[in-house]
XYZ file of N, CA, C and O in Angstrom:
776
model
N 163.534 90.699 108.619
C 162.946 92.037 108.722
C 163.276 92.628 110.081
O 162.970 92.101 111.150
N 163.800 93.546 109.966
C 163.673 94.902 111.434
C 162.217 94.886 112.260
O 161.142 94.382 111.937
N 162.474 95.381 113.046
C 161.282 95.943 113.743
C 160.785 97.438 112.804
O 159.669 97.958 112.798
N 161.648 97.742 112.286
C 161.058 99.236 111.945
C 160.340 98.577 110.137
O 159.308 98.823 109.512
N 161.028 98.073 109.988
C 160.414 97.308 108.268
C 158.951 96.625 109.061
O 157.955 97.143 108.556
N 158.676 95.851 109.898
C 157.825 95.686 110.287
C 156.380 96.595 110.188
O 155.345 96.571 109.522
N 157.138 97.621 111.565
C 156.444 98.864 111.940
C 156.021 99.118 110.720
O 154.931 98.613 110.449
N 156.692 99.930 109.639
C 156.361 100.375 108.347
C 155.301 99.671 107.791
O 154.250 100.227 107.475
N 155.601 97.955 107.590
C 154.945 97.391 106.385
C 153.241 97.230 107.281
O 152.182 97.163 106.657
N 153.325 97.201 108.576
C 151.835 97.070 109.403
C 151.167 98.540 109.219
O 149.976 98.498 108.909
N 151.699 99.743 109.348
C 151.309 100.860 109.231
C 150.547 101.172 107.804
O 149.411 101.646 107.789
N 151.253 100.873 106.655
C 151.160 100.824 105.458
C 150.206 100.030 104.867
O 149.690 100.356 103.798
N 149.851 98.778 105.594
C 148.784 97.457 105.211
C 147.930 98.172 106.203
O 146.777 98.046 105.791
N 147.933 98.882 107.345
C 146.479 99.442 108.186
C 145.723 100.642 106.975
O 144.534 100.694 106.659
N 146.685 101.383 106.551
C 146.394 102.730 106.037
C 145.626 102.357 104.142
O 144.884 103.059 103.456
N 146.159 101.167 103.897
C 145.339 100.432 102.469
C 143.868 99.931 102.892
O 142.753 100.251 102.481
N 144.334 98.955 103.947
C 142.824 98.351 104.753
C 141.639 99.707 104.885
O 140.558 99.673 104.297
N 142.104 100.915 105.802
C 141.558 101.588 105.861
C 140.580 102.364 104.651
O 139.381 102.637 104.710
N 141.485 102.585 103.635
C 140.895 103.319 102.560
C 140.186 102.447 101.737
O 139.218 102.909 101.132
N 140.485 101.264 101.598
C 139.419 100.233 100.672
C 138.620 99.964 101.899
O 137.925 99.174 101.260
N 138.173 99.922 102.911
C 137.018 99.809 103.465
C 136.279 100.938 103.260
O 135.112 100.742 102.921
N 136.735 102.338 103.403
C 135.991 103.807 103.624
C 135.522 103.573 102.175
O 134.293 103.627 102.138
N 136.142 103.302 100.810
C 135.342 103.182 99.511
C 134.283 102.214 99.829
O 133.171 102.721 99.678
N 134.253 100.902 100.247
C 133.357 99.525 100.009
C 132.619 100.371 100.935
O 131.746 100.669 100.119
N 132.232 101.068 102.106
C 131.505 101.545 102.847
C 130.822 102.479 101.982
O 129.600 102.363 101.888
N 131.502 103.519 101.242
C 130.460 104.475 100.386
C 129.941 103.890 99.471
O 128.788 104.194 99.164
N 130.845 102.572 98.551
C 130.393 102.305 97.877
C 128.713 101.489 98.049
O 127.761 101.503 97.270
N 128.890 100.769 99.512
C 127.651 99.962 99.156
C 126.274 101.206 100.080
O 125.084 100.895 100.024
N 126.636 102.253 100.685
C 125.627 103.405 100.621
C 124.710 103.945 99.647
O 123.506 104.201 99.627
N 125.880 104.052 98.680
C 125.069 104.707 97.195
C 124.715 103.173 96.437
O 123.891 103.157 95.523
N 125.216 102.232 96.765
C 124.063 101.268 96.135
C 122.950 101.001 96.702
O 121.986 100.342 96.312
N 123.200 101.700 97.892
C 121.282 101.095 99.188
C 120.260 102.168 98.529
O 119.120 101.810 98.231
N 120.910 104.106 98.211
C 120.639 104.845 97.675
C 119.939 104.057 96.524
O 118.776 103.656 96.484
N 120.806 103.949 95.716
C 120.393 104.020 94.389
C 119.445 102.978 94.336
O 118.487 103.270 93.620
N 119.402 102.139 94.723
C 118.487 100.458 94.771
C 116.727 100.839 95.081
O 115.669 100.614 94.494
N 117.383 101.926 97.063
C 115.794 102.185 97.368
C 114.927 103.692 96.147
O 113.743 103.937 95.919
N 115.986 104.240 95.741
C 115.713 105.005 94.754
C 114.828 104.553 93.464
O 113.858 105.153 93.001
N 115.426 103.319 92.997
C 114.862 102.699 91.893
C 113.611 102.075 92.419
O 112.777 102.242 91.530
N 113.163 101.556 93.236
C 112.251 101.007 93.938
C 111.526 102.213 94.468
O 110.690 101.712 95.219
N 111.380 103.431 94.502
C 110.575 104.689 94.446
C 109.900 104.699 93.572
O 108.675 104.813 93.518
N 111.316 104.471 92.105
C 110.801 104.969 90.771
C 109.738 104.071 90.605
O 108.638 104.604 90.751
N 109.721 102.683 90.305
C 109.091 101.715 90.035
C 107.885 101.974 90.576
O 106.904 102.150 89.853
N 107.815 102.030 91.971
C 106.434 101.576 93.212
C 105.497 103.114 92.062
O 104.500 103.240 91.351
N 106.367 103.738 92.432
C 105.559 105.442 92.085
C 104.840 105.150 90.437
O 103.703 105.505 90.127
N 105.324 104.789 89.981
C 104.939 104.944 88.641
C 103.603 103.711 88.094
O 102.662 103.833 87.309
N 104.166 102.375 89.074
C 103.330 101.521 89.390
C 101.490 102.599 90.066
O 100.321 102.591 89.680
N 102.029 103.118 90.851
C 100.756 103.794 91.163
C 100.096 104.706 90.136
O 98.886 104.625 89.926
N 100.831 105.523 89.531
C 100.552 106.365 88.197
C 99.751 105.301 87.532
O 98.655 105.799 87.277
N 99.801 103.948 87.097
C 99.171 103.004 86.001
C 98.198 102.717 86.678
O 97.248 102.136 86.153
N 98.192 103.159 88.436
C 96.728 102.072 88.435
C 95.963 103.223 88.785
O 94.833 102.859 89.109
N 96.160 104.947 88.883
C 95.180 105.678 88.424
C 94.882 106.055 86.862
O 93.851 106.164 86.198
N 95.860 106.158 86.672
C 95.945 106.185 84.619
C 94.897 105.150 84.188
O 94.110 105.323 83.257
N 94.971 103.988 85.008
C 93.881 102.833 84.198
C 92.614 102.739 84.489
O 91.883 101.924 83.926
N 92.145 103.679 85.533
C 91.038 103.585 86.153
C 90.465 105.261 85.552
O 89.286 105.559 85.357
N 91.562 106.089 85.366
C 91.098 107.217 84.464
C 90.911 107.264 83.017
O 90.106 108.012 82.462
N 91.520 106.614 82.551
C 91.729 106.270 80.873
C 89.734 104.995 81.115
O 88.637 105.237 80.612
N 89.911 104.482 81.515
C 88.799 103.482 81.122
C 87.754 103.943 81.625
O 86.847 103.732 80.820
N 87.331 104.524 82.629
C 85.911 105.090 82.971
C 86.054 106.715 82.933
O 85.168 107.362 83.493
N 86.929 107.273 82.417
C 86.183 109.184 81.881
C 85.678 109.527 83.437
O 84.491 109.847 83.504
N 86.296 109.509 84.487
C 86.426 109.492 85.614
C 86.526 111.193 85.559
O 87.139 111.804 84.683
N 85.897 111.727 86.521
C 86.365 112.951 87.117
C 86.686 113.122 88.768
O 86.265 112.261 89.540
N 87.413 114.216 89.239
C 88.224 114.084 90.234
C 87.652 114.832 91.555
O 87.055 115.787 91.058
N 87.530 114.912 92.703
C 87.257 115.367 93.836
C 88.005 115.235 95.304
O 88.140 114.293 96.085
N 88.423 116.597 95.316
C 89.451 116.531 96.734
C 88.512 116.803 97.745
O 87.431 117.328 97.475
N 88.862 116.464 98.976
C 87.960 116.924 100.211
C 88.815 117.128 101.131
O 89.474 116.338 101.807
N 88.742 118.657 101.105
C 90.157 119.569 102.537
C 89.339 119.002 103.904
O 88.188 119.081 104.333
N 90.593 118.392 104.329
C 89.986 118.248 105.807
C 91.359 118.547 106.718
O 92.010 117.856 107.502
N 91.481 119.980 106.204
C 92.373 120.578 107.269
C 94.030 119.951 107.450
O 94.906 120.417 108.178
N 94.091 119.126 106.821
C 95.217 118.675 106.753
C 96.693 118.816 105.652
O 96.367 118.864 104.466
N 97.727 118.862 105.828
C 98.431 119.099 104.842
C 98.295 118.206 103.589
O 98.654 118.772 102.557
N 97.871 116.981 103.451
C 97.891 115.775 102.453
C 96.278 115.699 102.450
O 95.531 115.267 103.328
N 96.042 116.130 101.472
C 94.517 115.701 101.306
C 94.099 114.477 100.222
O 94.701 114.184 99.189
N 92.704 113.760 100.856
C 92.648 112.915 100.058
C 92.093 112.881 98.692
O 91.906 114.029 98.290
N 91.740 111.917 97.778
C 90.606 112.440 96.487
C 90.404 111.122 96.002
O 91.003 110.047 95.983
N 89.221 111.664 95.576
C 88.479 110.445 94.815
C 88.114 110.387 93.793
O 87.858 111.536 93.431
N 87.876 109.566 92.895
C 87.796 108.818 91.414
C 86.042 108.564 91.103
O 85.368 107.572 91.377
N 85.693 109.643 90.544
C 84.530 109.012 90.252
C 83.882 109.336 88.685
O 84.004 110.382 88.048
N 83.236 108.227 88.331
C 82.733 107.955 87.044
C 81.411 108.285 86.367
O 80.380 107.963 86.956
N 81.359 108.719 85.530
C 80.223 110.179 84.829
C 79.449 109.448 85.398
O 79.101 110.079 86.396
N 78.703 108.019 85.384
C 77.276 107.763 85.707
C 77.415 107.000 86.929
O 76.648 106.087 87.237
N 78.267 107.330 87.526
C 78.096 107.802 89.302
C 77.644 106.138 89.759
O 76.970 105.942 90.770
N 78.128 104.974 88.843
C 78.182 103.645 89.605
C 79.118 103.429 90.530
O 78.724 103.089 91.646
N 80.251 103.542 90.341
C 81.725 103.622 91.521
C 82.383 104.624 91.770
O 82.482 105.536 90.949
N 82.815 104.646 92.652
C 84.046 105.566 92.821
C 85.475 104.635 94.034
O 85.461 103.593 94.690
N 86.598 105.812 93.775
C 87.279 105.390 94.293
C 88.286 106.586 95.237
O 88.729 107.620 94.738
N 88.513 106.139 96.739
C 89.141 107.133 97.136
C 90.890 106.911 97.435
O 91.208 105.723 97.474
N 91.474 107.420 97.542
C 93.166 107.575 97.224
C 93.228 108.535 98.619
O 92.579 109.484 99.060
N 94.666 107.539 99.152
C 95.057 108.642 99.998
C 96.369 107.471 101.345
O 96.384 106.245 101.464
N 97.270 108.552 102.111
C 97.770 107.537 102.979
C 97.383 106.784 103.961
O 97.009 107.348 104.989
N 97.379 105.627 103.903
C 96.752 105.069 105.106
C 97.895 104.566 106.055
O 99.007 104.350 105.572
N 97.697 104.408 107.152
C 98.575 103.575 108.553
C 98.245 102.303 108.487
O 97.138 101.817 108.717
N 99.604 101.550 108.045
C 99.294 100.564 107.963
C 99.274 99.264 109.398
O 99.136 98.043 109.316
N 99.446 100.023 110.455
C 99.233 99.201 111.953
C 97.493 99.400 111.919
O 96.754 98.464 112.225
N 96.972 100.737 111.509
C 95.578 100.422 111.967
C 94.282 100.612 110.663
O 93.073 100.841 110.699
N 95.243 100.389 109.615
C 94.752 100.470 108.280
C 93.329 101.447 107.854
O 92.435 101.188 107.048
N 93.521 102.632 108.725
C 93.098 103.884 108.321
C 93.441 105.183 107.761
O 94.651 105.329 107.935
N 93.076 105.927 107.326
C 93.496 106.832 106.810
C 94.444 107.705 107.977
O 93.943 108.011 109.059
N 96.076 108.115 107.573
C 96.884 108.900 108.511
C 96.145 110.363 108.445
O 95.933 110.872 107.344
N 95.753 111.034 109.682
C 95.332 112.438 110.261
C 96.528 112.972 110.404
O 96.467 114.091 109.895
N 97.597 112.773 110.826
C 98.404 113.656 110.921
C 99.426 113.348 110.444
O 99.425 112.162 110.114
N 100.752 114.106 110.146
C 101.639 113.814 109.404
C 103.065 113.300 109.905
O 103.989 114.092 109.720
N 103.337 112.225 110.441
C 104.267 111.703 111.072
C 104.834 110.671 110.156
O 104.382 109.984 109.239
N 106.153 110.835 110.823
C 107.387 109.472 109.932
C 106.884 108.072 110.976
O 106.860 107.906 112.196
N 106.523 107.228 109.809
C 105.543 106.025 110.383
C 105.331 105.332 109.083
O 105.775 105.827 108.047
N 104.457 103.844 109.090
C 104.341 103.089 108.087
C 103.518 103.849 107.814
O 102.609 103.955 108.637
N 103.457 104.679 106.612
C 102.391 105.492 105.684
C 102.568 104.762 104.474
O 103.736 104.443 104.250
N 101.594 104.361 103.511
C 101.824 104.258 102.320
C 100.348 104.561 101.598
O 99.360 105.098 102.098
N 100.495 104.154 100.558
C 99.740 105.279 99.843
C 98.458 103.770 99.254
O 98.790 102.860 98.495
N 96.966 103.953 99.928
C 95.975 102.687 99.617
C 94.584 103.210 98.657
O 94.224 104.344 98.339
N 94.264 102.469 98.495
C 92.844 102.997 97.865
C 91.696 101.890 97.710
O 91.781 100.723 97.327
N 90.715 102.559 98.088
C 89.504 101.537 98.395
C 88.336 102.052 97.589
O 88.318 103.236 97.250
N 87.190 101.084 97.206
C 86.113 101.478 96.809
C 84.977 101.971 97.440
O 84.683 101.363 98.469
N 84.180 102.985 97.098
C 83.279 103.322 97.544
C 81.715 103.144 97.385
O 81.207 102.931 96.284
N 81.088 103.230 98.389
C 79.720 103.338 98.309
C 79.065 104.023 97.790
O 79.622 105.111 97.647
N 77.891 103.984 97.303
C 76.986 105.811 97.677
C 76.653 105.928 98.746
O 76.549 107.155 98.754
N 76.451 105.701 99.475
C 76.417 106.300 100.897
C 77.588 106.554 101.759
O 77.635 107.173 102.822
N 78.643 105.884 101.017
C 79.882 106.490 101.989
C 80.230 107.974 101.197
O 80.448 109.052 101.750
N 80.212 107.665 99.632
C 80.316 109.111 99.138
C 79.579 109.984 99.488
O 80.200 111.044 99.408
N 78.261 110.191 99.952
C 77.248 110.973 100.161
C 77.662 111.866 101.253
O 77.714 113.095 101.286
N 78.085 110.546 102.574
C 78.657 110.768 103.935
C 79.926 111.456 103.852
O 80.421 112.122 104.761
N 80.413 111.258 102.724
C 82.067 111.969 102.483
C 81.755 113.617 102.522
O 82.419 114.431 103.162
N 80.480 113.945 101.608
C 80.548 115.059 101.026
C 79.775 116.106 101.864
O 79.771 117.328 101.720
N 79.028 115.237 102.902
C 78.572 115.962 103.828
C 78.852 115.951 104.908
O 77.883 116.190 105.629
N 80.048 115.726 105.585
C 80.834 115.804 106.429
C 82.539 114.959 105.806
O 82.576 113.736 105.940
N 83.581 115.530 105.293
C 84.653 115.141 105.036
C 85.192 114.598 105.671
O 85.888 113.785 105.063
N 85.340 114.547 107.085
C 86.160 114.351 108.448
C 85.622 112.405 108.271
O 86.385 111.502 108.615
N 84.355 112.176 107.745
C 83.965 110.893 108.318
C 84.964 109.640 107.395
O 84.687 108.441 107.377
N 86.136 110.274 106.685
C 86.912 109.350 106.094
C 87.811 108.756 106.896
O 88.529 107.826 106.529
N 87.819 109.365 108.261
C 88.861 108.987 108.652
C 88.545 107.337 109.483
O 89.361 106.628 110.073
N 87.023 107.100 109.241
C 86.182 105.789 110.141
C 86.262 105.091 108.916
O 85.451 104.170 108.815
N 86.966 105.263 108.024
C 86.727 104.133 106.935
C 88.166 103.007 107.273
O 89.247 103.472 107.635
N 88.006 101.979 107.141
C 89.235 100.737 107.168
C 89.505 100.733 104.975
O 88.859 100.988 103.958
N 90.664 100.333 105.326
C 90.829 100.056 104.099
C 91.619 98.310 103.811
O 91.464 97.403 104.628
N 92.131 98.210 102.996
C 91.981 96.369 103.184
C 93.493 95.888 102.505
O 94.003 96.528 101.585
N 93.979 94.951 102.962
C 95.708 94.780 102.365
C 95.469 94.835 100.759
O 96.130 95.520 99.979
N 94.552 94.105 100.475
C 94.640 93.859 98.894
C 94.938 95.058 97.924
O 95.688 94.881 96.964
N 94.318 96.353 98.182
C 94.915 97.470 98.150
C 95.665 98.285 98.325
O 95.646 99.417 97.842
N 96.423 97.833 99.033
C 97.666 98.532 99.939
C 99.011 98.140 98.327
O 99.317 97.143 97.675
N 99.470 99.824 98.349
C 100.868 99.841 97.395
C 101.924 100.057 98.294
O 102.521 101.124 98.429
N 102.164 98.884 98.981
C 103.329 98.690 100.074
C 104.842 98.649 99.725
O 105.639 97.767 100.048
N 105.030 99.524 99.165
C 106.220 99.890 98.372
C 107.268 100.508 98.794
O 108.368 100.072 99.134
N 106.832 101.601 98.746
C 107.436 102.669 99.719
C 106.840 103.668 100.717
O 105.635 103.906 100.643
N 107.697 104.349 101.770
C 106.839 104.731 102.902
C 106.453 106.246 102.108
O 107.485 106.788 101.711
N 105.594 106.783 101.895
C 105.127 108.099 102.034
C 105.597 109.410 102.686
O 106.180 109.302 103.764
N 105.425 110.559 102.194
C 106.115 111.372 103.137
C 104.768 112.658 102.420
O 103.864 113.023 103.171
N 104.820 113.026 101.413
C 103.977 113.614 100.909
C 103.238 113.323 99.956
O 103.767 113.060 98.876
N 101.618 113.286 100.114
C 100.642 113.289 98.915
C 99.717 114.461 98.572
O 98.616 114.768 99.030
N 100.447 114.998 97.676
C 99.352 116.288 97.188
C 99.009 116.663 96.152
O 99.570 117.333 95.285
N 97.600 116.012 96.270
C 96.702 116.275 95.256
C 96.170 117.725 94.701
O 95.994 118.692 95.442
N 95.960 117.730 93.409
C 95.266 119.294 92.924
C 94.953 119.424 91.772
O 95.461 118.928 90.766
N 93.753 120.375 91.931
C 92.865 120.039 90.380
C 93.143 121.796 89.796
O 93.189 122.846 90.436
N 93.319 121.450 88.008
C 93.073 122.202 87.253
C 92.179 122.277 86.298
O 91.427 121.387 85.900
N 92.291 123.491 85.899
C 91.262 123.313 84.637
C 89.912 123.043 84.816
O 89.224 122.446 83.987
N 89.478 123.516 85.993
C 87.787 123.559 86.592
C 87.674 121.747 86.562
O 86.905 121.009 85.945
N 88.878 121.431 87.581
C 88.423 119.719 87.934
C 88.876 118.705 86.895
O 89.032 117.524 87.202
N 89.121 119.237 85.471
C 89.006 118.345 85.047
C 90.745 117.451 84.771
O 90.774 116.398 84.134
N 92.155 118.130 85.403
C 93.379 117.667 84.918
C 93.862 117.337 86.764
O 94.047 118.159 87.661
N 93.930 116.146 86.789
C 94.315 116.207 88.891
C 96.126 116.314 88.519
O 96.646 115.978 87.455
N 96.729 116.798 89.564
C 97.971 116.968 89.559
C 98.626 116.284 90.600
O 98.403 116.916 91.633
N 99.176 115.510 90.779
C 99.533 114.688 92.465
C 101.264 114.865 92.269
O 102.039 114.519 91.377
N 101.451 115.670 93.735
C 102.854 115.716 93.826
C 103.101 114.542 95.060
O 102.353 114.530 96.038
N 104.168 113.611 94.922
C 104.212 112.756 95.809
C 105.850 113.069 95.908
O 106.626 113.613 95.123
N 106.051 112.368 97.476
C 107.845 112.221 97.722
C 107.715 111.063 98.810
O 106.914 110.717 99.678
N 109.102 110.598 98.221
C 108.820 108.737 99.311
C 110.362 108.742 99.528
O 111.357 109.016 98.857
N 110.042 108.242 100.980
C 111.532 108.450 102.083
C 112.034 106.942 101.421
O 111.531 105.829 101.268
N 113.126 107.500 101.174
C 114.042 105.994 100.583
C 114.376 105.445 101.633
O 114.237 104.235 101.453
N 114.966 105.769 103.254
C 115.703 105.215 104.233
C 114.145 104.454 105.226
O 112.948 104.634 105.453
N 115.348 103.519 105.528
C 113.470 103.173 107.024
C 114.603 103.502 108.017
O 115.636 102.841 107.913
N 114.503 104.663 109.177
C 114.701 105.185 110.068
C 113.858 104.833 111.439
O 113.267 105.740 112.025
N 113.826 103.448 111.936
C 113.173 103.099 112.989
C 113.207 104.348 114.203
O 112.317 104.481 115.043
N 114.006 104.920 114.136
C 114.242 105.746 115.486
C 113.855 107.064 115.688
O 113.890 107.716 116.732
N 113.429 107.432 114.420
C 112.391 108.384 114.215
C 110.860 108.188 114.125
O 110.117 109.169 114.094
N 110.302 106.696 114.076
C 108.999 106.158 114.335
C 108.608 107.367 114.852
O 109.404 108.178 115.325
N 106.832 107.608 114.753
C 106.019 108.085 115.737
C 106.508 110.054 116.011
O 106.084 110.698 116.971
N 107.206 110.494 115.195
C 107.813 111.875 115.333
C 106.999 112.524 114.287
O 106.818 112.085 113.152
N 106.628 113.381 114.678
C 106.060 114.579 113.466
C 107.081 114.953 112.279
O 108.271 115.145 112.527
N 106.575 115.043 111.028
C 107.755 115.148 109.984
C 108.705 116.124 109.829
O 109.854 115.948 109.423
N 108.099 117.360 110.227
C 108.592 118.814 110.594
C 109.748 118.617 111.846
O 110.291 119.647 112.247
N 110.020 117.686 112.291
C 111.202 117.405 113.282
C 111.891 116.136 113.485
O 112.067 115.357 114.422
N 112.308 116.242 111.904
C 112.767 115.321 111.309
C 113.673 115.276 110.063
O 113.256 115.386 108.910
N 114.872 115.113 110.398
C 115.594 116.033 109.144
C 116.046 114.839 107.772
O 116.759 113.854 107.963
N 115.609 115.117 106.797
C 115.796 114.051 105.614
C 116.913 114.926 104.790
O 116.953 116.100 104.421
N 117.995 113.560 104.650
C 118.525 114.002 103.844
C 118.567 114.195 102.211
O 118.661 113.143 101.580
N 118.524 115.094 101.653
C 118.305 115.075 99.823
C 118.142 114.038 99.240
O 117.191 113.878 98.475
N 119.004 113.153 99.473
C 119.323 111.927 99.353
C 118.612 110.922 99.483
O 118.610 109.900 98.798
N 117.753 111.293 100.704
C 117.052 110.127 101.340
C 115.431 110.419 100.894
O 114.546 109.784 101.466
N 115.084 111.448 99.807
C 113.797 111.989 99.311
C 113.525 111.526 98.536
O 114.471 110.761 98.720
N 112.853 110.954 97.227
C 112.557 110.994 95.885
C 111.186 111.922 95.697
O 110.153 111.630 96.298
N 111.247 112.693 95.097
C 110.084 113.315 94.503
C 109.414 112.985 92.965
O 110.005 112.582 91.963
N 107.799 113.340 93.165
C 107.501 112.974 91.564
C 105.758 113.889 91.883
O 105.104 114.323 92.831
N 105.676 113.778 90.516
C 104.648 114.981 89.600
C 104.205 114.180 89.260
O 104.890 113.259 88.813
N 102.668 114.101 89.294
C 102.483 112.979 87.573
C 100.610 114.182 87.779
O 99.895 114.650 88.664
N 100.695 114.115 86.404
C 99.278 114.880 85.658
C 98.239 113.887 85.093
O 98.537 113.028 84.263
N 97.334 114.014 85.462
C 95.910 113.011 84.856
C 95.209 113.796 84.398
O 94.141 113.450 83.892
C-alpha cells in the first residue's frame, strides 16, 4: 500500500467509525427516552389505580385546599367521614409537603388522616405543610413537575392533570421550575378523571 491508499483507507474507516457512533449515540438516547417514558406511563397509571381503588370502594368525595400555590393538594374522603386521605408532592429529603415549585426530588405521596388533622386542614390550609408523610407511601417513580387537581360537577368528578420529568438533571437541583428549560421530550403529560 502507498501512503496515499493508506491516507484514504484511515480517512474512510474514521468517517464509518464516526457515523455508526453518531447513530449508537442517538440510538441509545431515544432508548433512555423511550424506557424513562414507559416508566412515566406505568408509575402514572400505577397512581390512577391506587386513587381509582380507594374511589371505586368507599364512594369517596373530593376536596382541594388553595394554599396559594400553583399545585394544590386534595383529599379523599368517605360519606361517613371515618378516613380520609390527602394526595399531593412531597420532598423527599424532608418528607413534607413541597411549598414551592422547584426541580428537586418531588414525587407524588399520600398519607392518612385524622379528624383533627382534617378539622385543622379546613381551618387553616397552610397547616399541611407540618404534616411528615412516611416512605411506605411514597410513589417513588418518577420526579414530579406538575400536580393539578380540579373538581367538576359541584365536587363530585376530580380531574388531575399531572407531567413527570423523564431526565434526572442533577445540575438544575434546587432551581425554580420557571428557569428551567425542559425539553418536549423530556415531559410526559397525563389527565386522568375520577
Amino acid at each position: 500500500m502507498t501512503l496515499v491508499e493508506l491516507i484514504i483507507s484511515v480517512f474512510v474507516s474514521s468517517a464509518v467509525i464516526v457515523i455508526v457512533m453518531t447513530f449508537m449515540s442517538m440510538s441509545l438516547n431515544e432508548l433512555r427516552i423511550t424506557n424513562e417514558a414507559t416508566k412515566a406511563i406505568d408509575s402514572s397509571f400505577s397512581l390512577k389505580d391506587i386513587i381509582n381503588r380507594y374511589v371505586k370502594s368507599w364512594y369517596n368525595y373530593f376536596t382541594i385546599y388553595w394554599t396559594e400555590t400553583e399545585n394544590q393538594p386534595f383529599t379523599l374522603e368517605n360519606w361517613i367521614w371515618d378516613w380520609w386521605y390527602l394526595f399531593w408532592i412531597v420532598d423527599d429529603d424532608t418528607k413534607k409537603l413541597q411549598k414551592n415549585k422547584i426541580y428537586w426530588n418531588n414525587f407524588i405521596w399520600y398519607r392518612s388522616l385524622s379528624l383533627k388533622e382534617l378539622t385543622d386542614i379546613e381551618t387553616n390550609s397552610w397547616v399541611i405543610y407540618t404534616y411528615s408523610f412516611h416512605n411506605d407511601k411514597i410513589l417513588k417513580w418518577v420526579r414530579i413537575k406538575d400536580f393539578k387537581p380540579e373538581l367538576y360537577n359541584s365536587g363530585w368528578i376530580l380531574d388531575i392533570y399531572m407531567s413527570t420529568i423523564l431526565v434526572n438533571d442533577e445540575n438544575n437541583f434546587g432551581k425554580n421550575m420557571s428557569d428551567v428549560f425542559f425539553d418536549p421530550n423530556d415531559i410526559a403529560e397525563f389527565n386522568f378523571d375520577f
